[in-house]
Amino acid sequence: MKNICEYTAHEIHEKYISKELKVVDVVKAFFNKIKTDDEKIKAYITLCEEEALKDAELIQAKIDNGEEIGPLAGIPIAIKDNMCTKGVKTTCASKMLENFIPPYDATVITRLKEAGAIIVGKTNMDEFAMGGSTEHSAFFKTHNPINLNKVPGGSSGGSAAAVAGDLAPISLGSDTGGSIRQPAAFCGIVGLKPTYGLISRYGLVAFASSFDQIGPFAKDIEDTANLLNVIAGYDEMDSTSAKLEKIDYTKSLINDVKGLKIGVPKEFMGDGVNDEVKAAVKNAVEKFKALGAEVSECSLPATDYALPTYYIVACAEASSNLARFDGIRYGYRTSNYESLDDIYKNSRSEGFGEEVKRRIILGTYVLSSGYYDAYYKKAQRVRTLVKEGYEKVFENYDLILTPTAPSVAFDVGSKVNDPLEMYMADLMTVSINLAGVPAISIPCGKDKEGMPIGLQLISKHFNESTLLQAAYTFEKNMEV
Amino acid sequence: MAISSEEVKHIAALSMLNLSEEEINKYTNNLQEIVEFANKINELNTDGVGESTVATNAFNVFRKDEPRNSLDRELLLSNAPTSNGEAYSLPSMRN
């Protein structure tokens, strides 16, 4: 029999309804598991045990009163530490925000609380979400629960490791260039980057505002759909939030891909992709064909230009967004100053880590006089070409299928001193953020060392339903 | 095109960052490498192509200018390194 912490959220929900499990016991089971296992995995920065146990009593009282509860009521959830939680430290894994206690909840947090979800804690990440391995946290590195010598991916590595390590059944991450999908692939779980504008960014500490998007991590597609149902939807507090009719994503839990047209872009299956990853993805293609999907090769010609374009635009936006950290109103302030300029410069220089400073410098460079046209403006034009490439493919296909990452999880410490090589880990994911389309990573195999391999499915704007249906069908028919 | 350490010092000043000599050397090398990589985009012909600043078809959003409650002052000030209880406070200094 499965241990409580191995259950999916929907299994826990069913056991609440059948009175086999009590909310308090489930919450306690997760905190016990965290106490024994998180010393090694190091997924969490902050735990909210006291508050979680209080919330558990409240939900249990509702169940005992015979009130109807939603699928997330009493379900423990882990939150990436760049989403504001009122009264609970939100550090972005940075010395800059080490002691920051937000005076408000992010919209996603408000919605989770209304749905009765129980926040277990805040998870580790690359500082300000800048990185692909969760090694750039100012506090400590997170390890991959499948093999502790490997990275969990990043930047949402803590949230992915929490779910993969059974330290929470579901969690939230944020994805600017692959920060949900790549760690999901590295940890062998499901991770969804929704369409830009589907989830409110109010209360998400900004990295690159035109790419950032919050999304779910889960053990299966049913949990992903339930979590998406709660967090998706218009919010007047985010001016880029899309005003669309509410969709019930659980309606996509249909085991059928017959007639679905899937394109496999040749640019994503080239030399840069590890052989074992390629083999697992080809195997997935055969599975989709066997299930009745029409799979054929397609082309996204601007793919080679997506990675440099992404780093130019994302760093430019980051350098502007991070200008707000001045040591005056909140965040770290230096004790070493004689002038106002000293306060700004020393607070920022002492408060930001190496990778954050590197990106601020690159971003400032591409925005500075003399380089603005050659880099920033040019990149915005290339971004248009990347978007048009996707639009063209979606004229003939329902979905695009690629590997999520060019390799499996790499060794801790193996890339941390080579920024450009670390950026290459985002090769398969960044063009999706440039185009703003939704994409999901689902497990599709393991390499010979037992490390998980991720499959990425991409769809048109606001077409999460097709993504979920295809992913659900794959999950139901493929033994991974 | 080579990036000089003088240029990195200038960029650091624009970014309101103080960098040590060691950091300047490191970031000069990093920036050189990353910019060479970024130069790849110049291979693409983008004549007549528009610039995309957002991913979806976003448009200007307006709302009525109605007064609303703002965040609690005490809570906001509790995050400031120094305050006098009513406002943010800074040490007096001459720049």
Coordinates of C-alpha atoms in Angstrom, one line a residue:
Chain A
M1 CA 0.0 0.0 0.0
K2 CA 1.1 3.5 -0.7
N3 CA 2.3 5.8 2.0
I4 CA 0.2 9.0 2.5
C5 CA 2.9 11.2 1.0
E6 CA 3.0 9.1 -2.2
Y7 CA -0.7 9.8 -3.0
T8 CA -1.7 12.3 -5.7
A9 CA -3.9 15.2 -4.6
H10 CA -7.0 13.6 -6.1
E11 CA -6.4 10.3 -4.3
I12 CA -6.1 12.3 -1.0
H13 CA -9.3 14.1 -1.9
E14 CA -11.2 10.8 -2.4
K15 CA -10.0 9.6 0.9
Y16 CA -11.2 12.8 2.6
I17 CA -14.6 12.2 1.1
S18 CA -14.7 8.5 2.1
K19 CA -13.4 9.5 5.6
E20 CA -10.4 7.2 5.3
L21 CA -8.1 10.1 5.9
K22 CA -8.2 13.2 8.1
V23 CA -6.8 16.5 6.9
V24 CA -4.7 16.9 10.0
D25 CA -3.1 13.5 9.6
V26 CA -2.2 14.2 6.0
V27 CA -0.7 17.5 6.8
K28 CA 1.3 16.0 9.7
A29 CA 2.5 13.1 7.5
F30 CA 3.9 15.6 5.0
F31 CA 5.7 17.6 7.8
N32 CA 7.1 14.4 9.2
K33 CA 8.4 13.4 5.8
I34 CA 9.9 16.9 5.3
K35 CA 11.7 16.6 8.7
T36 CA 13.3 13.3 7.7
D37 CA 14.0 13.9 4.0
D38 CA 14.4 17.6 3.4
E39 CA 17.7 17.7 5.1
K40 CA 19.1 16.0 2.0
I41 CA 16.8 17.3 -0.7
K42 CA 16.6 20.9 0.6
A43 CA 13.5 21.9 -1.3
Y44 CA 12.1 24.3 1.3
I45 CA 13.4 27.7 2.5
T46 CA 10.5 28.4 4.9
L47 CA 7.9 26.0 6.4
C48 CA 4.4 27.1 7.6
E49 CA 3.6 24.2 10.0
E50 CA 1.7 26.1 12.6
E51 CA -0.6 27.8 10.2
A52 CA -1.0 24.7 8.1
L53 CA -2.2 22.6 11.1
K54 CA -4.7 25.4 12.0
D55 CA -6.0 25.4 8.4
A56 CA -6.2 21.6 8.4
E57 CA -8.5 21.7 11.5
L58 CA -10.8 24.2 9.7
I59 CA -11.1 22.1 6.6
Q60 CA -11.7 19.0 8.6
A61 CA -14.5 20.7 10.5
K62 CA -16.1 21.5 7.1
I63 CA -15.9 17.9 6.1
D64 CA -17.2 16.7 9.4
N65 CA -20.2 19.1 9.0
G66 CA -21.0 17.5 5.7
E67 CA -20.1 20.5 3.6
E68 CA -19.1 19.9 0.1
I69 CA -15.4 20.5 -0.5
G70 CA -13.5 21.2 -3.7
P71 CA -10.7 19.1 -5.1
L72 CA -7.9 21.2 -3.4
A73 CA -9.6 21.5 0.0
G74 CA -7.2 20.2 2.6
I75 CA -4.5 19.4 0.0
P76 CA -1.0 20.5 1.0
I77 CA 0.8 22.6 -1.6
A78 CA 4.3 24.0 -1.9
I79 CA 4.9 27.5 -3.3
K80 CA 8.0 28.8 -5.1
D81 CA 9.5 31.6 -3.0
N82 CA 8.9 34.3 -5.5
M83 CA 5.1 34.5 -4.9
C84 CA 4.0 36.9 -2.2
T85 CA 2.4 35.3 0.8
K86 CA 1.0 37.7 3.4
G87 CA 2.9 37.4 6.7
V88 CA 5.2 34.7 5.4
K89 CA 8.7 35.5 4.2
T90 CA 9.1 35.7 0.4
T91 CA 12.9 35.7 -0.3
C92 CA 13.3 34.9 -4.0
A93 CA 16.3 32.9 -2.6
S94 CA 18.1 36.3 -2.4
K95 CA 20.0 38.0 0.4
M96 CA 18.2 41.1 -1.0
L97 CA 14.8 39.8 0.2
E98 CA 16.0 37.5 3.0
N99 CA 13.8 39.3 5.6
F100 CA 10.9 40.5 3.3
I101 CA 7.5 39.7 4.7
P102 CA 4.9 40.7 2.0
P103 CA 1.9 42.8 3.2
Y104 CA -0.4 41.1 0.7
D105 CA -1.1 37.8 -1.0
A106 CA -0.4 37.1 -4.7
T107 CA -3.6 36.5 -6.6
V108 CA -2.7 32.8 -7.0
I109 CA -2.3 32.5 -3.2
T110 CA -5.7 34.2 -2.6
R111 CA -7.3 31.7 -5.0
L112 CA -5.6 28.7 -3.4
K113 CA -6.7 29.8 0.1
E114 CA -10.3 30.3 -1.1
A115 CA -10.1 26.7 -2.5
G116 CA -9.0 25.4 0.9
A117 CA -5.5 24.4 -0.2
I118 CA -3.0 24.3 2.6
I119 CA 0.4 26.0 2.1
V120 CA 3.1 23.8 3.5
G121 CA 6.0 26.2 2.8
K122 CA 8.0 28.2 0.4
T123 CA 10.5 26.5 -1.9
N124 CA 14.0 27.1 -3.0
M125 CA 14.9 28.5 -6.4
D126 CA 17.6 30.2 -8.4
E127 CA 17.9 33.7 -7.1
F128 CA 15.2 35.9 -8.6
A129 CA 14.4 32.8 -10.9
M130 CA 17.6 33.3 -12.8
G131 CA 19.2 29.9 -13.5
G132 CA 18.5 26.4 -14.6
S133 CA 19.7 24.2 -11.7
T134 CA 18.7 25.8 -8.3
E135 CA 22.4 26.2 -7.6
H136 CA 22.1 30.0 -7.7
S137 CA 20.1 30.2 -4.5
A138 CA 21.7 32.6 -2.0
F139 CA 21.0 30.1 0.8
F140 CA 21.7 26.5 -0.3
K141 CA 21.4 24.2 -3.3
T142 CA 18.4 21.9 -3.9
H143 CA 19.1 18.3 -4.8
N144 CA 17.3 16.0 -7.2
P145 CA 15.2 13.4 -5.2
I146 CA 15.8 10.7 -7.8
N147 CA 19.6 11.0 -7.4
L148 CA 20.9 13.5 -4.8
N149 CA 24.2 14.1 -6.8
K150 CA 22.1 15.6 -9.7
V151 CA 20.5 19.0 -9.9
P152 CA 16.7 19.2 -9.8
G153 CA 16.7 21.7 -12.7
G154 CA 15.6 25.3 -12.2
S155 CA 14.7 27.9 -11.5
S156 CA 11.7 26.3 -9.8
G157 CA 13.9 23.4 -8.6
G158 CA 12.5 23.5 -5.0
S159 CA 8.9 23.2 -6.1
A160 CA 9.7 20.3 -8.5
A161 CA 11.9 18.5 -5.9
A162 CA 9.1 18.9 -3.3
V163 CA 6.6 17.0 -5.5
A164 CA 9.1 14.4 -6.8
G165 CA 10.4 13.8 -3.3
D166 CA 6.9 13.3 -1.8
L167 CA 7.3 16.5 0.3
A168 CA 4.0 17.9 -1.2
P169 CA 1.5 16.4 -3.6
I170 CA 1.4 19.5 -5.7
S171 CA 3.2 22.8 -6.0
L172 CA 3.5 26.1 -7.9
G173 CA 6.4 27.3 -9.9
S174 CA 7.0 30.1 -12.4
D175 CA 8.4 29.8 -15.9
T176 CA 10.2 32.6 -17.7
G177 CA 12.3 30.5 -20.1
G178 CA 11.6 27.0 -19.0
S179 CA 11.7 27.2 -15.2
I180 CA 8.7 24.9 -14.7
R181 CA 9.1 22.5 -17.6
Q182 CA 12.8 21.8 -17.3
P183 CA 12.8 20.9 -13.6
A184 CA 9.6 18.9 -14.2
A185 CA 11.5 16.9 -16.8
F186 CA 14.6 16.5 -14.6
C187 CA 12.5 15.3 -11.6
G188 CA 10.1 13.0 -13.6
I189 CA 6.9 14.9 -12.8
V190 CA 4.3 17.0 -14.7
G191 CA 4.9 20.8 -15.2
L192 CA 2.7 23.2 -17.1
K193 CA 3.6 26.6 -18.4
P194 CA 0.2 28.2 -19.2
T195 CA -0.4 30.8 -22.0
Y196 CA 1.0 34.2 -21.1
G197 CA -2.0 36.0 -19.5
L198 CA -3.9 33.0 -18.3
I199 CA -2.6 33.2 -14.7
S200 CA -2.4 36.5 -12.9
R201 CA 1.1 37.7 -12.2
Y202 CA 0.0 40.0 -9.4
G203 CA 2.3 39.3 -6.4
L204 CA 4.8 37.3 -8.5
V205 CA 8.2 39.1 -8.0
A206 CA 9.0 40.2 -11.6
F207 CA 12.0 38.8 -13.5
A208 CA 11.1 39.4 -17.1
S209 CA 7.5 40.7 -17.2
S210 CA 6.7 39.8 -20.8
F211 CA 7.6 36.1 -20.3
D212 CA 6.9 35.3 -16.6
Q213 CA 4.0 32.9 -16.0
I214 CA 3.0 30.9 -12.9
G215 CA 2.0 27.3 -13.4
P216 CA 1.4 23.9 -11.6
F217 CA 3.7 21.0 -10.8
A218 CA 1.9 17.7 -10.1
K219 CA 2.3 13.9 -10.2
D220 CA -0.3 13.5 -12.9
I221 CA -2.5 15.3 -15.3
E222 CA -5.7 15.1 -13.2
D223 CA -4.0 17.1 -10.4
T224 CA -2.6 19.5 -13.0
A225 CA -6.1 20.2 -14.3
N226 CA -7.5 20.7 -10.9
L227 CA -4.8 23.1 -9.8
L228 CA -5.1 25.0 -13.1
N229 CA -8.8 25.3 -12.6
V230 CA -8.2 27.1 -9.3
I231 CA -5.4 29.5 -10.4
A232 CA -6.5 30.4 -13.9
G233 CA -8.7 33.4 -14.8
Y234 CA -8.9 37.1 -15.2
D235 CA -7.6 39.4 -12.5
E236 CA -7.9 43.2 -12.7
M237 CA -4.7 43.5 -10.6
D238 CA -2.7 42.3 -13.6
S239 CA -3.1 44.4 -16.7
T240 CA -1.8 41.6 -18.9
S241 CA -4.4 39.2 -17.5
A242 CA -6.6 37.8 -20.3
K243 CA -10.4 38.4 -20.0
L244 CA -11.7 35.1 -21.3
E245 CA -14.5 32.7 -20.4
K246 CA -13.6 30.3 -17.6
I247 CA -12.7 26.8 -18.8
D248 CA -13.1 23.6 -16.8
Y249 CA -9.9 21.8 -17.5
T250 CA -11.0 18.6 -15.9
K251 CA -13.2 18.2 -19.0
S252 CA -10.0 17.5 -20.9
L253 CA -9.3 14.3 -19.0
I254 CA -10.3 12.3 -22.0
N255 CA -8.3 9.2 -23.1
D256 CA -8.3 9.9 -26.9
V257 CA -5.9 11.4 -29.4
K258 CA -7.4 9.9 -32.6
G259 CA -7.0 12.3 -35.5
L260 CA -4.9 14.8 -33.5
K261 CA -2.3 16.4 -35.7
I262 CA 1.1 16.5 -34.0
G263 CA 4.2 18.1 -35.5
V264 CA 7.7 17.3 -34.5
P265 CA 10.0 20.2 -35.5
K266 CA 13.2 18.9 -37.0
E267 CA 15.2 21.7 -35.3
F268 CA 14.4 20.2 -31.9
M269 CA 15.8 16.8 -32.7
G270 CA 19.3 17.8 -33.9
D271 CA 22.9 17.3 -32.8
G272 CA 22.5 19.2 -29.5
V273 CA 20.1 16.6 -28.1
N274 CA 21.4 13.6 -26.1
D275 CA 20.8 10.2 -27.8
E276 CA 18.9 8.7 -25.0
V277 CA 16.6 11.7 -24.8
K278 CA 16.1 11.5 -28.6
A279 CA 15.3 7.7 -28.4
A280 CA 12.7 8.3 -25.6
V281 CA 11.0 11.1 -27.6
K282 CA 10.9 8.9 -30.7
N283 CA 9.4 6.2 -28.7
A284 CA 6.7 8.6 -27.5
V285 CA 6.0 9.6 -31.1
E286 CA 5.4 5.9 -32.0
K287 CA 3.1 5.7 -29.0
F288 CA 1.0 8.7 -30.1
K289 CA 0.9 7.2 -33.7
A290 CA -0.3 3.8 -32.2
L291 CA -3.0 5.7 -30.3
G292 CA -4.3 7.2 -33.5
A293 CA -2.6 10.6 -33.7
E294 CA -1.2 11.8 -37.0
V295 CA 2.4 12.7 -36.3
S296 CA 4.8 14.2 -38.9
E297 CA 7.9 16.4 -39.2
C298 CA 7.5 20.1 -39.2
S299 CA 9.8 23.1 -39.1
L300 CA 10.3 26.1 -36.8
P301 CA 13.0 27.9 -38.7
A302 CA 13.9 30.6 -36.2
T303 CA 14.6 28.1 -33.5
D304 CA 18.4 28.6 -33.6
Y305 CA 17.9 32.3 -32.9
A306 CA 15.5 31.9 -30.0
L307 CA 18.1 31.4 -27.2
P308 CA 20.2 34.5 -27.9
T309 CA 16.9 36.5 -28.4
Y310 CA 15.5 35.3 -25.1
Y311 CA 18.6 36.2 -23.2
I312 CA 18.8 39.7 -24.7
V313 CA 15.1 40.5 -24.0
A314 CA 14.9 38.7 -20.6
C315 CA 18.0 40.4 -19.2
A316 CA 16.9 43.8 -20.5
E317 CA 13.6 43.4 -18.7
A318 CA 15.3 42.0 -15.6
S319 CA 17.7 45.0 -15.4
S320 CA 14.8 47.3 -15.5
N321 CA 12.6 45.3 -13.0
L322 CA 15.4 44.9 -10.5
A323 CA 16.1 48.6 -10.5
R324 CA 13.5 48.9 -7.8
F325 CA 15.8 47.3 -5.2
D326 CA 17.4 50.4 -3.7
G327 CA 17.7 49.6 0.0
I328 CA 15.2 52.3 1.0
R329 CA 11.7 50.9 1.3
Y330 CA 12.2 47.2 1.7
G331 CA 14.9 44.6 1.2
Y332 CA 18.6 44.6 2.1
R333 CA 20.4 47.8 3.1
T334 CA 24.2 48.1 3.4
S335 CA 25.7 49.3 6.6
N336 CA 28.6 50.7 4.6
Y337 CA 27.7 54.2 3.2
E338 CA 28.6 57.8 3.3
S339 CA 26.3 59.1 0.5
L340 CA 22.9 58.2 -1.0
D341 CA 24.7 56.7 -4.0
D342 CA 26.6 54.4 -1.6
I343 CA 23.3 53.2 -0.2
Y344 CA 22.0 52.3 -3.6
K345 CA 25.2 50.8 -5.0
N346 CA 26.4 49.0 -1.9
S347 CA 23.0 47.6 -1.0
R348 CA 22.6 46.2 -4.5
S349 CA 26.2 44.9 -4.8
E350 CA 26.0 43.2 -1.4
G351 CA 22.4 42.0 -1.8
F352 CA 22.4 40.5 -5.3
G353 CA 24.3 37.3 -6.1
E354 CA 26.7 36.7 -9.0
E355 CA 24.2 35.5 -11.6
V356 CA 21.7 38.3 -10.9
K357 CA 24.5 40.9 -11.3
R358 CA 25.7 39.2 -14.5
R359 CA 22.2 39.5 -16.0
I360 CA 21.7 43.0 -14.8
I361 CA 24.9 43.9 -16.5
L362 CA 24.0 42.1 -19.8
G363 CA 20.5 43.7 -19.7
T364 CA 21.9 47.2 -19.1
Y365 CA 24.4 46.7 -21.9
V366 CA 21.8 45.7 -24.5
L367 CA 19.7 48.7 -23.5
S368 CA 22.5 51.2 -23.4
S369 CA 23.1 53.9 -26.0
G370 CA 24.9 52.5 -29.0
Y371 CA 23.7 48.9 -28.5
Y372 CA 19.9 49.3 -28.1
D373 CA 19.2 49.1 -31.8
A374 CA 21.7 46.3 -32.5
Y375 CA 20.6 44.0 -29.7
Y376 CA 17.4 44.9 -28.0
K377 CA 15.4 46.2 -31.0
K378 CA 16.8 43.5 -33.3
A379 CA 15.9 40.8 -30.7
Q380 CA 12.3 42.2 -30.5
R381 CA 12.1 41.7 -34.3
V382 CA 13.5 38.2 -34.1
R383 CA 10.9 37.5 -31.4
T384 CA 8.2 38.4 -34.0
L385 CA 9.7 35.8 -36.4
V386 CA 9.7 33.1 -33.7
K387 CA 6.0 33.9 -32.9
E388 CA 5.1 33.8 -36.6
G389 CA 6.9 30.4 -36.9
Y390 CA 4.6 28.9 -34.3
E391 CA 1.5 30.5 -35.9
K392 CA 2.4 29.0 -39.2
V393 CA 2.9 25.5 -37.8
F394 CA -0.4 25.7 -35.9
E395 CA -2.2 26.4 -39.2
N396 CA -1.6 22.7 -39.9
Y397 CA -1.1 21.1 -36.5
D398 CA -2.9 20.9 -33.2
L399 CA 0.2 20.2 -31.1
I400 CA 4.0 20.4 -31.4
L401 CA 6.0 17.7 -29.7
T402 CA 9.7 18.1 -28.6
P403 CA 12.1 17.0 -25.9
T404 CA 11.7 19.3 -22.8
A405 CA 15.5 19.5 -22.3
P406 CA 18.5 18.5 -24.4
S407 CA 19.7 16.2 -21.6
V408 CA 18.7 14.6 -18.4
A409 CA 19.5 16.2 -15.0
F410 CA 23.3 17.0 -14.8
D411 CA 25.7 16.6 -11.9
V412 CA 25.6 19.2 -9.1
G413 CA 28.4 21.7 -9.7
S414 CA 29.1 20.6 -13.3
K415 CA 27.9 23.8 -15.1
V416 CA 27.7 26.4 -12.3
N417 CA 30.9 28.1 -13.4
D418 CA 30.0 28.3 -17.1
P419 CA 27.1 30.7 -17.6
L420 CA 26.8 30.1 -21.3
E421 CA 26.7 26.3 -20.9
M422 CA 24.0 26.7 -18.2
Y423 CA 21.9 28.9 -20.6
M424 CA 22.1 26.0 -23.2
A425 CA 19.9 23.9 -20.9
D426 CA 17.0 26.3 -21.9
L427 CA 17.5 25.5 -25.6
M428 CA 14.1 23.6 -25.9
T429 CA 12.0 25.8 -23.7
V430 CA 12.7 29.5 -24.4
S431 CA 11.1 29.9 -27.8
I432 CA 7.7 28.9 -26.2
N433 CA 8.0 31.9 -23.8
L434 CA 9.0 34.2 -26.7
A435 CA 5.8 33.2 -28.5
G436 CA 3.7 33.1 -25.2
V437 CA 2.1 29.8 -26.1
P438 CA 1.4 27.1 -23.5
A439 CA 3.5 24.0 -23.1
I440 CA 3.6 21.0 -20.7
S441 CA 6.4 18.6 -19.7
I442 CA 5.4 15.0 -19.0
P443 CA 7.7 12.1 -18.1
C444 CA 8.3 9.8 -21.2
G445 CA 11.2 7.5 -20.0
K446 CA 14.4 7.2 -18.2
D447 CA 18.0 7.0 -19.2
K448 CA 20.3 4.1 -18.3
E449 CA 21.1 5.7 -15.0
G450 CA 17.4 5.9 -14.1
M451 CA 17.2 9.7 -14.6
P452 CA 13.8 10.9 -16.0
I453 CA 13.4 12.2 -19.5
G454 CA 10.7 14.8 -20.3
L455 CA 8.5 15.2 -23.3
Q456 CA 7.2 18.7 -24.2
L457 CA 3.9 19.3 -25.8
I458 CA 3.1 22.8 -27.1
S459 CA -0.2 24.3 -28.2
K460 CA -1.8 27.5 -29.5
H461 CA -2.5 30.4 -27.2
F462 CA -5.2 29.6 -24.6
N463 CA -5.5 26.0 -25.8
E464 CA -4.4 24.2 -22.6
S465 CA -7.4 21.9 -23.1
T466 CA -5.8 20.1 -26.1
L467 CA -2.4 19.9 -24.2
L468 CA -4.0 18.3 -21.2
Q469 CA -6.1 15.8 -23.3
A470 CA -3.0 14.6 -25.2
A471 CA -0.9 14.5 -22.0
Y472 CA -3.7 12.6 -20.2
T473 CA -4.0 10.1 -23.0
F474 CA -0.2 9.5 -23.1
E475 CA -0.1 9.1 -19.3
K476 CA -2.9 6.5 -19.4
N477 CA -1.3 4.4 -22.1
M478 CA 2.4 4.7 -21.5
E479 CA 4.2 2.9 -18.8
V480 CA 7.2 5.2 -17.9
Chain B
M1 CA 34.2 43.3 -31.2
A2 CA 36.0 43.2 -27.9
I3 CA 34.4 44.4 -24.7
S4 CA 36.8 46.3 -22.5
S5 CA 36.9 46.4 -18.7
E6 CA 36.3 50.1 -18.9
E7 CA 33.0 49.5 -20.7
V8 CA 32.0 47.0 -18.0
K9 CA 32.8 49.6 -15.3
H10 CA 30.6 52.1 -17.2
I11 CA 27.7 49.6 -17.5
A12 CA 28.1 48.7 -13.7
A13 CA 27.8 52.4 -12.9
L14 CA 24.6 52.7 -15.0
S15 CA 23.3 49.6 -13.2
M16 CA 24.1 51.1 -9.7
L17 CA 26.5 48.3 -8.9
N18 CA 29.9 48.5 -7.3
L19 CA 32.2 45.8 -8.7
S20 CA 35.5 44.6 -7.4
E21 CA 38.5 44.3 -9.8
E22 CA 38.0 40.5 -9.8
E23 CA 34.3 40.8 -10.6
I24 CA 35.0 43.3 -13.4
N25 CA 37.5 40.8 -15.0
K26 CA 35.0 38.0 -14.7
Y27 CA 32.0 39.9 -16.1
T28 CA 34.1 41.3 -18.9
N29 CA 34.9 37.8 -20.0
N30 CA 31.3 36.6 -19.5
L31 CA 29.9 39.5 -21.4
Q32 CA 32.3 39.0 -24.2
E33 CA 31.3 35.4 -24.5
I34 CA 27.6 36.0 -24.2
V35 CA 27.6 39.0 -26.6
E36 CA 29.5 36.9 -29.2
F37 CA 26.8 34.2 -28.9
A38 CA 24.0 36.9 -29.1
N39 CA 25.5 38.3 -32.3
K40 CA 24.1 35.2 -34.0
I41 CA 20.8 37.0 -34.3
N42 CA 22.4 39.4 -36.8
E43 CA 22.5 36.6 -39.3
L44 CA 18.8 36.9 -39.7
N45 CA 17.3 39.4 -42.1
T46 CA 14.6 41.3 -40.2
D47 CA 13.9 44.1 -42.8
G48 CA 10.3 45.0 -42.6
V49 CA 9.6 42.8 -39.5
G50 CA 7.8 44.5 -36.6
E51 CA 8.9 44.4 -33.0
S52 CA 7.1 42.3 -30.5
T53 CA 7.1 43.5 -26.9
V54 CA 4.4 41.2 -25.7
A55 CA 3.5 37.6 -26.6
T56 CA -0.2 37.8 -26.9
N57 CA -2.6 40.3 -28.4
A58 CA -2.5 42.5 -25.3
F59 CA -4.0 46.0 -25.4
N60 CA -4.2 49.0 -23.1
V61 CA -6.3 48.4 -20.0
F62 CA -8.2 51.2 -18.4
R63 CA -10.2 51.3 -15.2
K64 CA -12.3 54.1 -13.5
D65 CA -10.2 56.3 -11.4
E66 CA -12.0 55.5 -8.1
P67 CA -10.3 55.8 -4.7
R68 CA -9.6 52.5 -3.1
N69 CA -7.9 51.4 0.1
S70 CA -4.2 51.0 -0.1
L71 CA -2.0 48.6 1.8
D72 CA -1.6 49.1 5.5
R73 CA 1.0 51.7 6.3
E74 CA 2.3 49.9 9.4
L75 CA 2.8 46.7 7.5
L76 CA 4.6 48.4 4.7
L77 CA 6.9 50.3 7.0
S78 CA 7.7 47.1 8.9
N79 CA 9.7 46.0 5.8
A80 CA 11.7 49.2 5.6
P81 CA 15.3 49.0 7.0
T82 CA 14.5 52.3 8.9
S83 CA 11.3 54.3 9.4
N84 CA 10.0 56.8 11.9
G85 CA 6.7 55.0 12.3
E86 CA 5.0 57.3 9.8
A87 CA 7.3 57.4 6.8
Y88 CA 10.4 55.9 5.4
S89 CA 13.5 57.5 7.0
L90 CA 17.0 57.8 5.7
P91 CA 20.2 58.9 7.5
S92 CA 20.9 62.6 6.7
M93 CA 23.8 63.0 4.4
R94 CA 25.4 65.2 1.8
N95 CA 25.8 63.6 -1.6

